[in-house]
Amino acid sequence: MDQTLIQGALASAQSIINQALRYDAATAQKLAALAPKVLAIEITQPATTIYVQFGDQLRLMAHHKGDVQARLQGDLQAFINLASTQDKHAALMKSDIQIQGSSQLAMGLADAMSDLDIDFEAMLSQLTGPVVAHVVGKNLRRLSGWLKSSSEKLKQDTVEYVRDELQLAPHKLEGESRFTDIHKLKLDSERLEARINRLAIHLNKPK
Amino acid sequence: MSEKKTTHFGYQTVDAAEKQGKVAEVFHSVAAKYDVMNDLMSFGIHRLWKRFTMEFTGVRKGDSVLDIAGGTGDLTMKFSDLVGPEGKVVLADINDSMLKVGRDRLLDKGYSGNIECVQANAECLPFEDNSFDVVTMAFGLRNVTDKDQALREFNRVLKPGGRLLVLEFSKTNNPLLKKAYDLYSFTALPFMGKLITNDSESYRYLAESIRMHPGQDELKAMFENAGFANCEYHNLTGGIVALHKGIKP
């Protein structure tokens, strides 16, 4: 890919992140405390490396000639999963992402991003003034709460409809019991296979 | 009788002694609207080319940097942030109009303390040997009369291990892109120049001087002849621009 496009993407991302961090002073302070360390994010598929330099402002780079204190290596899906998880510290420990170098730096970034709480109302008030921003913010919070509870309810109703009304899927406990039986059967067959093999060897042994 | 030394000024051949004055006229004419024109002409992409250059400088806190032909100081500002109060950045330009615009812009944006503004000719730099960690020149080399001499000077003022980065228009190998680029350079650029700075000739010179500038491999060879090691170049936007890098051994 042409470097101009990569630089364009990095410049835009850097600008958005730094703008957002202006409205979350606590996270910005945590990230600034990591200065001047550099973290490399190595995406294996598609092969891309992004360097993050910590400071008063985050700096995103495609090339870095100096020392790198930590490297995170994994495929794009693993990074997307990490980004969409709330508790990034725990998710990073469990994920397929490999950490090389200072795990403290990687965990510091994960902790800071987990606690990210951007004050969108303050961001909006820069454009509209505080009164309008408060009204919009209040309604957005209400809408977001309604969307969250509605999506949970929809998920629950869909599960019940498929399981109880259409009877296309078993109950969770029923399914688990069936899987336990299958697993037990698998182990029994493996044991039986081993026993038959042992008998066959015994029978074929020259007397 | 000795023959007069000649050089290119766009597509014209002029006496080497005359080129400096002619280039100075061009930049006196465009200095006030230089940044606006750069953004318009390149659709803002010149900022990405400079961003790429910054990544390759490897500048750290405490370094001393020479931004030659620094013009309106956009690289100087970024260097100033990176080297911190313990470092030093010299914004140098041969053209006093450009330097004044750059100096005023730096002061307006609150940059001072670690920056010096110096009017200097790249062919005879007023600095001691081995005094800079990094020398950069963005879109300036094609205007220099004796490019080999300028490269030798950069080598002289760099500390051993110091890096030279030259960002300059170059040659594209893509025939379609070349066609579109030529059309744009020789029609749209002078028109925009006329519209904004009331000076189409300066922008015609810009397009011509780009065509007369050495290509990627030729400039790399010039770096090596000037004494640089580990010379390399990176094409940007299909080769319309190239970043050349060399290290003083």
Coordinates of C-alpha atoms in Angstrom, one line a residue:
Chain A
M1 CA 0.0 0.0 0.0
D2 CA 1.3 3.5 -0.8
Q3 CA 2.8 5.2 2.2
T4 CA 0.7 8.3 1.6
L5 CA -2.5 6.4 2.3
I6 CA -1.0 4.8 5.5
Q7 CA 0.2 8.2 6.7
G8 CA -3.3 9.6 6.0
A9 CA -5.0 6.8 8.0
L10 CA -2.5 7.2 10.9
A11 CA -2.8 11.0 10.9
S12 CA -6.6 10.8 11.1
A13 CA -6.6 8.2 13.8
Q14 CA -4.0 10.1 15.8
S15 CA -6.0 13.3 15.5
I16 CA -9.3 11.6 16.6
I17 CA -7.6 9.8 19.5
N18 CA -5.9 13.0 20.8
Q19 CA -9.1 15.0 20.4
A20 CA -11.0 12.4 22.3
L21 CA -8.4 12.2 25.1
R22 CA -8.9 16.0 25.6
Y23 CA -12.3 15.0 27.1
D24 CA -11.0 12.3 29.4
A25 CA -8.3 14.0 31.5
A26 CA -7.7 10.9 33.8
T27 CA -6.9 8.6 30.9
A28 CA -4.8 11.2 29.1
Q29 CA -2.8 11.6 32.4
K30 CA -2.2 7.8 32.6
L31 CA -1.0 7.7 29.0
A32 CA 1.2 10.7 29.5
A33 CA 2.9 9.0 32.5
L34 CA 4.1 6.3 30.0
A35 CA 6.2 8.9 28.0
P36 CA 8.5 8.5 26.2
K37 CA 8.0 4.8 25.8
V38 CA 7.1 3.2 22.5
L39 CA 4.7 0.2 22.0
A40 CA 4.6 -1.7 18.7
I41 CA 1.4 -3.3 17.6
E42 CA 2.2 -6.0 15.1
I43 CA -0.8 -7.2 13.1
T44 CA 0.2 -10.5 11.5
Q45 CA -2.7 -10.8 9.1
P46 CA -2.7 -8.4 7.2
A47 CA 0.9 -7.7 7.9
T48 CA 1.1 -4.2 9.4
T49 CA 3.0 -2.6 12.3
I50 CA 1.9 0.5 14.1
Y51 CA 4.1 2.2 16.7
V52 CA 2.5 4.1 19.5
Q53 CA 4.7 6.7 21.2
F54 CA 3.3 7.9 24.6
G55 CA 3.4 11.5 25.7
D56 CA 1.2 14.5 26.3
Q57 CA -0.3 13.5 22.9
L58 CA -0.2 10.0 21.5
R59 CA 1.9 9.7 18.3
L60 CA 1.1 6.9 15.8
M61 CA 3.8 5.9 13.4
A62 CA 4.3 3.4 10.6
H63 CA 8.1 3.5 11.1
H64 CA 10.2 3.9 14.2
K65 CA 14.0 3.6 14.3
G66 CA 14.6 3.8 18.1
D67 CA 14.0 1.4 20.9
V68 CA 10.6 -0.3 21.4
Q69 CA 9.7 -1.1 25.0
A70 CA 6.9 -3.6 24.2
R71 CA 5.4 -5.5 21.3
L72 CA 1.9 -6.8 20.9
Q73 CA 1.6 -9.5 18.2
G74 CA -1.6 -11.1 16.9
D75 CA -4.0 -11.1 14.0
L76 CA -6.5 -8.3 13.3
Q77 CA -9.5 -10.2 14.7
A78 CA -7.7 -10.6 18.0
F79 CA -7.1 -6.9 18.2
I80 CA -10.7 -6.1 17.2
N81 CA -11.9 -8.5 20.0
L82 CA -9.6 -6.8 22.5
A83 CA -10.8 -3.3 21.5
S84 CA -14.4 -4.3 21.9
T85 CA -14.0 -5.8 25.4
Q86 CA -14.6 -3.7 28.4
D87 CA -12.0 -5.2 30.7
K88 CA -9.0 -5.0 28.4
H89 CA -6.5 -6.1 31.1
A90 CA -8.2 -9.5 31.6
A91 CA -8.9 -9.8 27.8
L92 CA -5.3 -9.2 27.0
M93 CA -4.2 -12.0 29.4
K94 CA -6.6 -14.5 27.9
S95 CA -6.4 -13.5 24.2
D96 CA -4.2 -14.9 21.4
I97 CA -2.1 -11.7 21.4
Q98 CA 1.5 -12.3 22.3
I99 CA 3.3 -9.7 24.5
Q100 CA 7.0 -9.2 24.1
G101 CA 9.1 -6.8 26.2
S102 CA 7.6 -4.8 29.0
S103 CA 4.3 -6.4 29.8
Q104 CA 3.9 -3.6 32.3
L105 CA 3.6 -1.1 29.5
A106 CA 1.1 -3.2 27.6
M107 CA -1.0 -3.7 30.7
G108 CA -0.7 0.0 31.5
L109 CA -2.2 0.8 28.1
A110 CA -4.9 -1.9 28.6
D111 CA -5.8 -0.5 32.0
A112 CA -5.9 3.1 30.7
M113 CA -8.1 2.1 27.7
S114 CA -10.5 0.0 30.0
D115 CA -11.1 3.1 32.1
L116 CA -11.7 5.3 29.0
D117 CA -14.6 7.6 29.7
I118 CA -14.9 10.3 27.2
D119 CA -17.1 13.2 28.2
F120 CA -19.1 13.6 25.0
E121 CA -21.3 16.2 26.6
A122 CA -18.2 18.5 27.1
M123 CA -17.1 17.8 23.5
L124 CA -20.6 18.7 22.2
S125 CA -20.8 21.8 24.4
Q126 CA -17.7 23.2 22.5
L127 CA -20.0 23.3 19.4
T128 CA -23.4 24.0 20.8
G129 CA -23.0 25.6 24.2
P130 CA -23.7 24.0 27.6
V131 CA -27.5 24.1 27.7
V132 CA -28.1 22.4 24.3
A133 CA -25.3 19.9 25.1
H134 CA -26.9 19.0 28.4
V135 CA -30.4 18.4 26.8
V136 CA -28.9 16.4 23.9
G137 CA -26.6 14.5 26.4
K138 CA -29.6 13.6 28.7
N139 CA -31.7 12.3 25.8
L140 CA -28.7 10.4 24.3
R141 CA -28.1 8.7 27.7
R142 CA -31.8 7.8 27.9
L143 CA -31.7 6.5 24.3
S144 CA -28.5 4.5 25.0
G145 CA -30.1 2.9 28.1
W146 CA -33.2 2.0 26.2
L147 CA -31.2 0.5 23.4
K148 CA -29.1 -1.5 25.8
S149 CA -32.1 -3.0 27.7
S150 CA -34.1 -3.5 24.5
S151 CA -31.2 -5.4 22.9
E152 CA -30.8 -7.6 25.9
K153 CA -34.6 -8.3 26.0
L154 CA -34.6 -9.0 22.2
K155 CA -31.8 -11.5 22.7
Q156 CA -33.6 -13.3 25.5
D157 CA -36.9 -13.4 23.6
T158 CA -35.2 -14.8 20.5
V159 CA -33.6 -17.5 22.5
E160 CA -36.9 -18.4 24.1
Y161 CA -38.8 -18.3 20.8
V162 CA -36.4 -20.6 19.0
R163 CA -36.2 -23.0 22.0
D164 CA -39.7 -23.1 23.4
E165 CA -42.0 -22.0 20.5
L166 CA -40.2 -23.4 17.5
Q167 CA -38.5 -26.2 19.5
L168 CA -35.5 -26.0 17.2
A169 CA -32.9 -25.9 20.0
P170 CA -32.7 -27.7 23.3
H171 CA -32.6 -26.0 26.7
K172 CA -29.1 -25.0 27.8
L173 CA -29.0 -27.6 30.6
E174 CA -30.4 -30.3 28.3
G175 CA -27.7 -29.4 25.7
E176 CA -25.0 -29.6 28.3
S177 CA -26.2 -33.0 29.6
R178 CA -26.2 -34.3 26.0
F179 CA -22.7 -33.0 25.3
T180 CA -21.5 -34.6 28.6
D181 CA -23.0 -37.9 27.4
I182 CA -21.3 -37.6 24.0
H183 CA -18.0 -36.8 25.6
K184 CA -18.4 -39.8 27.9
L185 CA -19.2 -42.0 24.9
K186 CA -16.2 -40.7 23.1
L187 CA -13.9 -41.5 26.0
D188 CA -15.5 -45.0 26.3
S189 CA -15.0 -45.7 22.6
E190 CA -11.4 -44.6 22.8
R191 CA -10.8 -46.9 25.8
L192 CA -12.5 -49.8 23.9
E193 CA -10.3 -49.1 20.9
A194 CA -7.2 -49.1 23.0
R195 CA -8.3 -52.4 24.6
I196 CA -9.0 -54.1 21.2
N197 CA -5.6 -52.9 20.0
R198 CA -3.9 -54.4 23.1
L199 CA -5.8 -57.7 22.6
A200 CA -4.8 -57.7 18.9
I201 CA -1.1 -57.3 19.8
H202 CA -1.4 -60.0 22.4
L203 CA -3.0 -62.5 19.9
N204 CA -0.5 -61.8 17.2
K205 CA 2.5 -62.2 19.5
P206 CA 4.5 -65.3 18.5
K207 CA 4.2 -68.1 21.0
Chain B
M1 CA 38.6 32.3 -23.0
S2 CA 36.7 30.4 -20.2
E3 CA 33.1 29.3 -20.8
K4 CA 30.4 30.5 -18.5
K5 CA 29.0 27.8 -16.2
T6 CA 25.3 27.2 -16.9
T7 CA 22.4 25.5 -15.1
H8 CA 18.7 24.9 -15.4
F9 CA 16.0 27.4 -14.3
G10 CA 12.9 25.4 -15.1
Y11 CA 13.2 24.5 -18.8
Q12 CA 15.5 27.5 -19.4
T13 CA 19.3 27.3 -19.4
V14 CA 20.8 30.2 -17.5
D15 CA 24.2 31.3 -16.1
A16 CA 24.8 29.5 -12.8
A17 CA 25.3 32.9 -11.2
E18 CA 21.9 34.0 -12.2
K19 CA 19.8 31.1 -10.9
Q20 CA 20.0 32.1 -7.3
G21 CA 18.6 35.5 -8.0
K22 CA 15.8 34.1 -10.2
V23 CA 14.8 31.5 -7.6
A24 CA 14.8 34.3 -5.0
E25 CA 12.4 36.3 -7.1
V26 CA 10.0 33.3 -7.3
F27 CA 10.0 32.8 -3.6
H28 CA 9.7 36.5 -2.8
S29 CA 6.6 36.5 -5.0
V30 CA 4.9 33.5 -3.4
A31 CA 6.1 33.7 0.3
A32 CA 3.0 35.3 1.7
K33 CA 0.6 32.7 0.3
Y34 CA 3.1 29.8 0.3
D35 CA 1.2 27.6 2.8
V36 CA -2.2 28.2 1.3
M37 CA -0.8 27.3 -2.2
N38 CA 0.9 24.2 -0.9
D39 CA -2.4 22.9 0.6
L40 CA -4.3 23.8 -2.5
M41 CA -1.9 22.4 -5.0
S42 CA -1.2 19.1 -3.2
F43 CA -4.8 18.8 -1.8
G44 CA -3.1 18.8 1.7
I45 CA -1.0 15.7 0.8
H46 CA 2.3 17.6 1.4
R47 CA 1.5 17.3 5.1
L48 CA 1.4 13.5 4.8
W49 CA 4.7 13.5 2.9
K50 CA 6.3 15.6 5.7
R51 CA 4.8 13.3 8.3
F52 CA 6.5 10.4 6.6
T53 CA 9.8 12.3 6.7
M54 CA 9.4 13.0 10.4
E55 CA 9.1 9.2 11.1
F56 CA 12.4 8.6 9.3
T57 CA 14.4 11.3 11.1
G58 CA 14.5 9.3 14.4
V59 CA 14.8 12.7 16.3
R60 CA 15.0 12.4 20.1
K61 CA 15.1 14.7 23.0
G62 CA 18.3 16.8 23.1
D63 CA 19.1 16.4 19.4
S64 CA 20.2 19.3 17.2
V65 CA 18.4 19.6 13.9
L66 CA 19.0 21.7 10.8
D67 CA 15.8 22.3 8.7
I68 CA 17.4 23.8 5.6
A69 CA 15.1 25.5 3.1
G70 CA 12.6 25.3 6.0
G71 CA 10.5 28.1 4.6
T72 CA 7.4 28.6 6.6
G73 CA 8.6 26.2 9.4
D74 CA 6.2 23.3 9.5
L75 CA 8.9 20.7 10.0
T76 CA 10.7 23.0 12.4
M77 CA 7.6 23.1 14.7
K78 CA 7.4 19.3 14.8
F79 CA 11.2 19.1 15.5
S80 CA 10.9 21.7 18.2
D81 CA 8.4 19.5 20.1
L82 CA 10.5 16.4 19.7
V83 CA 13.9 17.7 20.7
G84 CA 12.5 19.5 23.8
P85 CA 14.1 22.4 25.6
E86 CA 17.5 20.7 25.8
G87 CA 17.6 20.3 22.0
K88 CA 18.1 22.8 19.2
V89 CA 16.4 23.4 15.8
V90 CA 17.8 25.7 13.2
L91 CA 15.3 27.0 10.6
A92 CA 17.5 28.1 7.7
D93 CA 16.4 29.5 4.3
I94 CA 18.2 31.4 1.7
N95 CA 15.2 33.6 1.0
D96 CA 14.5 36.3 3.6
S97 CA 10.8 36.7 2.7
M98 CA 10.2 33.0 3.4
L99 CA 12.3 33.1 6.6
K100 CA 10.3 36.1 7.8
V101 CA 7.0 34.3 7.2
G102 CA 8.4 31.2 8.9
R103 CA 9.7 33.1 11.9
D104 CA 6.4 35.1 12.4
R105 CA 4.4 31.9 12.1
L106 CA 6.6 30.1 14.7
L107 CA 6.2 33.1 17.1
D108 CA 2.4 33.3 16.5
K109 CA 2.1 29.6 17.4
G110 CA 4.2 30.0 20.6
Y111 CA 7.4 28.3 19.4
S112 CA 10.6 29.8 20.8
G113 CA 13.5 28.9 23.1
N114 CA 15.0 26.0 21.2
I115 CA 14.7 27.5 17.6
E116 CA 17.1 29.7 15.7
C117 CA 16.3 31.3 12.4
V118 CA 19.2 31.7 10.1
Q119 CA 19.4 33.1 6.5
A120 CA 21.8 30.6 4.9
N121 CA 22.8 29.3 1.5
A122 CA 22.8 25.5 1.3
E123 CA 26.0 25.6 -0.8
C124 CA 28.0 27.3 2.0
L125 CA 26.4 26.7 5.4
P126 CA 27.5 29.0 8.2
F127 CA 27.8 26.2 10.7
E128 CA 30.8 24.3 12.2
D129 CA 31.7 20.8 11.1
N130 CA 29.9 17.9 12.9
S131 CA 27.3 20.1 14.6
F132 CA 23.9 18.5 13.7
D133 CA 22.3 15.1 14.4
V134 CA 19.8 15.5 11.6
V135 CA 19.6 17.7 8.5
T136 CA 16.4 17.8 6.5
M137 CA 15.5 19.6 3.3
A138 CA 11.9 19.4 2.1
F139 CA 11.2 20.6 -1.4
G140 CA 14.3 22.8 -1.6
L141 CA 17.0 20.8 -3.3
R142 CA 15.7 21.3 -6.8
N143 CA 16.1 25.1 -6.4
V144 CA 19.8 24.8 -5.4
T145 CA 22.2 25.8 -8.2
D146 CA 25.0 23.3 -7.2
K147 CA 23.3 20.4 -5.7
D148 CA 26.5 18.3 -5.2
Q149 CA 28.1 21.1 -3.3
A150 CA 25.0 21.4 -1.1
L151 CA 25.1 17.7 -0.3
R152 CA 28.8 17.9 0.6
E153 CA 27.9 20.8 2.9
F154 CA 25.2 18.8 4.6
N155 CA 27.7 16.0 5.1
R156 CA 30.2 18.4 6.6
V157 CA 27.8 19.9 9.2
L158 CA 26.4 16.5 10.2
K159 CA 27.9 14.6 13.1
P160 CA 29.2 11.1 12.3
G161 CA 26.2 8.9 12.4
G162 CA 23.9 11.9 11.6
R163 CA 21.1 11.5 9.1
L164 CA 20.3 13.6 6.0
L165 CA 16.7 13.4 4.7
V166 CA 15.8 15.1 1.5
L167 CA 12.1 15.2 0.5
E168 CA 11.7 16.2 -3.1
F169 CA 9.5 15.8 -6.1
S170 CA 10.7 12.9 -8.2
K171 CA 9.7 10.8 -11.2
T172 CA 6.8 8.4 -11.4
N173 CA 6.9 5.2 -13.5
N174 CA 3.2 4.9 -13.8
P175 CA 2.3 6.1 -17.3
L176 CA -1.3 7.0 -16.4
L177 CA -0.3 8.8 -13.3
K178 CA 2.4 10.6 -15.3
K179 CA -0.1 11.8 -17.9
A180 CA -2.6 13.1 -15.3
Y181 CA 0.2 14.7 -13.3
D182 CA 1.7 16.5 -16.3
L183 CA -1.7 17.8 -17.3
Y184 CA -2.4 19.0 -13.7
S185 CA 1.1 20.6 -13.3
F186 CA 1.1 22.5 -16.6
T187 CA -2.5 23.7 -16.7
A188 CA -4.0 23.7 -13.2
L189 CA -1.0 24.8 -11.2
P190 CA -0.2 28.0 -13.2
F191 CA -4.0 28.8 -13.2
M192 CA -4.2 28.4 -9.4
G193 CA -1.0 30.5 -9.1
K194 CA -2.6 33.3 -11.2
L195 CA -5.8 33.2 -9.2
I196 CA -4.3 33.2 -5.7
T197 CA -0.9 34.9 -5.9
N198 CA -1.5 36.7 -9.2
D199 CA 1.7 35.0 -10.4
S200 CA 1.4 32.1 -12.9
E201 CA 5.1 32.2 -13.9
S202 CA 6.3 31.1 -10.5
Y203 CA 4.1 28.1 -10.6
R204 CA 5.1 27.3 -14.2
Y205 CA 8.7 27.4 -12.9
L206 CA 7.7 25.0 -10.1
A207 CA 6.3 22.4 -12.6
E208 CA 9.3 22.8 -14.9
S209 CA 11.9 22.6 -12.1
I210 CA 10.3 19.3 -10.9
R211 CA 10.8 17.8 -14.4
M212 CA 14.5 18.9 -14.5
H213 CA 15.3 17.6 -11.0
P214 CA 17.3 14.3 -10.9
G215 CA 15.3 11.1 -10.6
Q216 CA 15.4 8.7 -7.6
D217 CA 18.4 6.7 -8.6
E218 CA 20.4 9.7 -9.8
L219 CA 19.9 11.5 -6.6
K220 CA 20.8 8.4 -4.6
A221 CA 24.1 8.3 -6.5
M222 CA 24.6 12.0 -5.7
F223 CA 24.2 11.2 -2.0
E224 CA 26.8 8.5 -2.3
N225 CA 29.2 10.8 -4.2
A226 CA 28.8 13.4 -1.4
G227 CA 30.1 10.8 1.1
F228 CA 26.8 9.4 2.6
A229 CA 26.5 5.7 3.5
N230 CA 23.4 3.4 3.7
C231 CA 21.7 5.6 1.1
E232 CA 18.1 4.7 0.3
Y233 CA 14.9 6.2 -1.0
H234 CA 11.2 5.7 -0.5
N235 CA 8.7 6.6 -3.2
L236 CA 5.5 8.4 -2.1
T237 CA 2.2 8.8 -4.1
G238 CA 3.5 6.6 -6.9
G239 CA 6.9 8.3 -7.1
I240 CA 5.6 11.9 -7.5
V241 CA 7.6 12.5 -4.4
A242 CA 10.6 10.6 -3.0
L243 CA 12.3 10.7 0.4
H244 CA 16.1 10.1 0.2
K245 CA 18.0 9.2 3.2
G246 CA 21.8 9.0 3.9
I247 CA 23.9 8.5 6.9
K248 CA 27.3 10.3 7.5
P249 CA 29.8 7.5 8.2

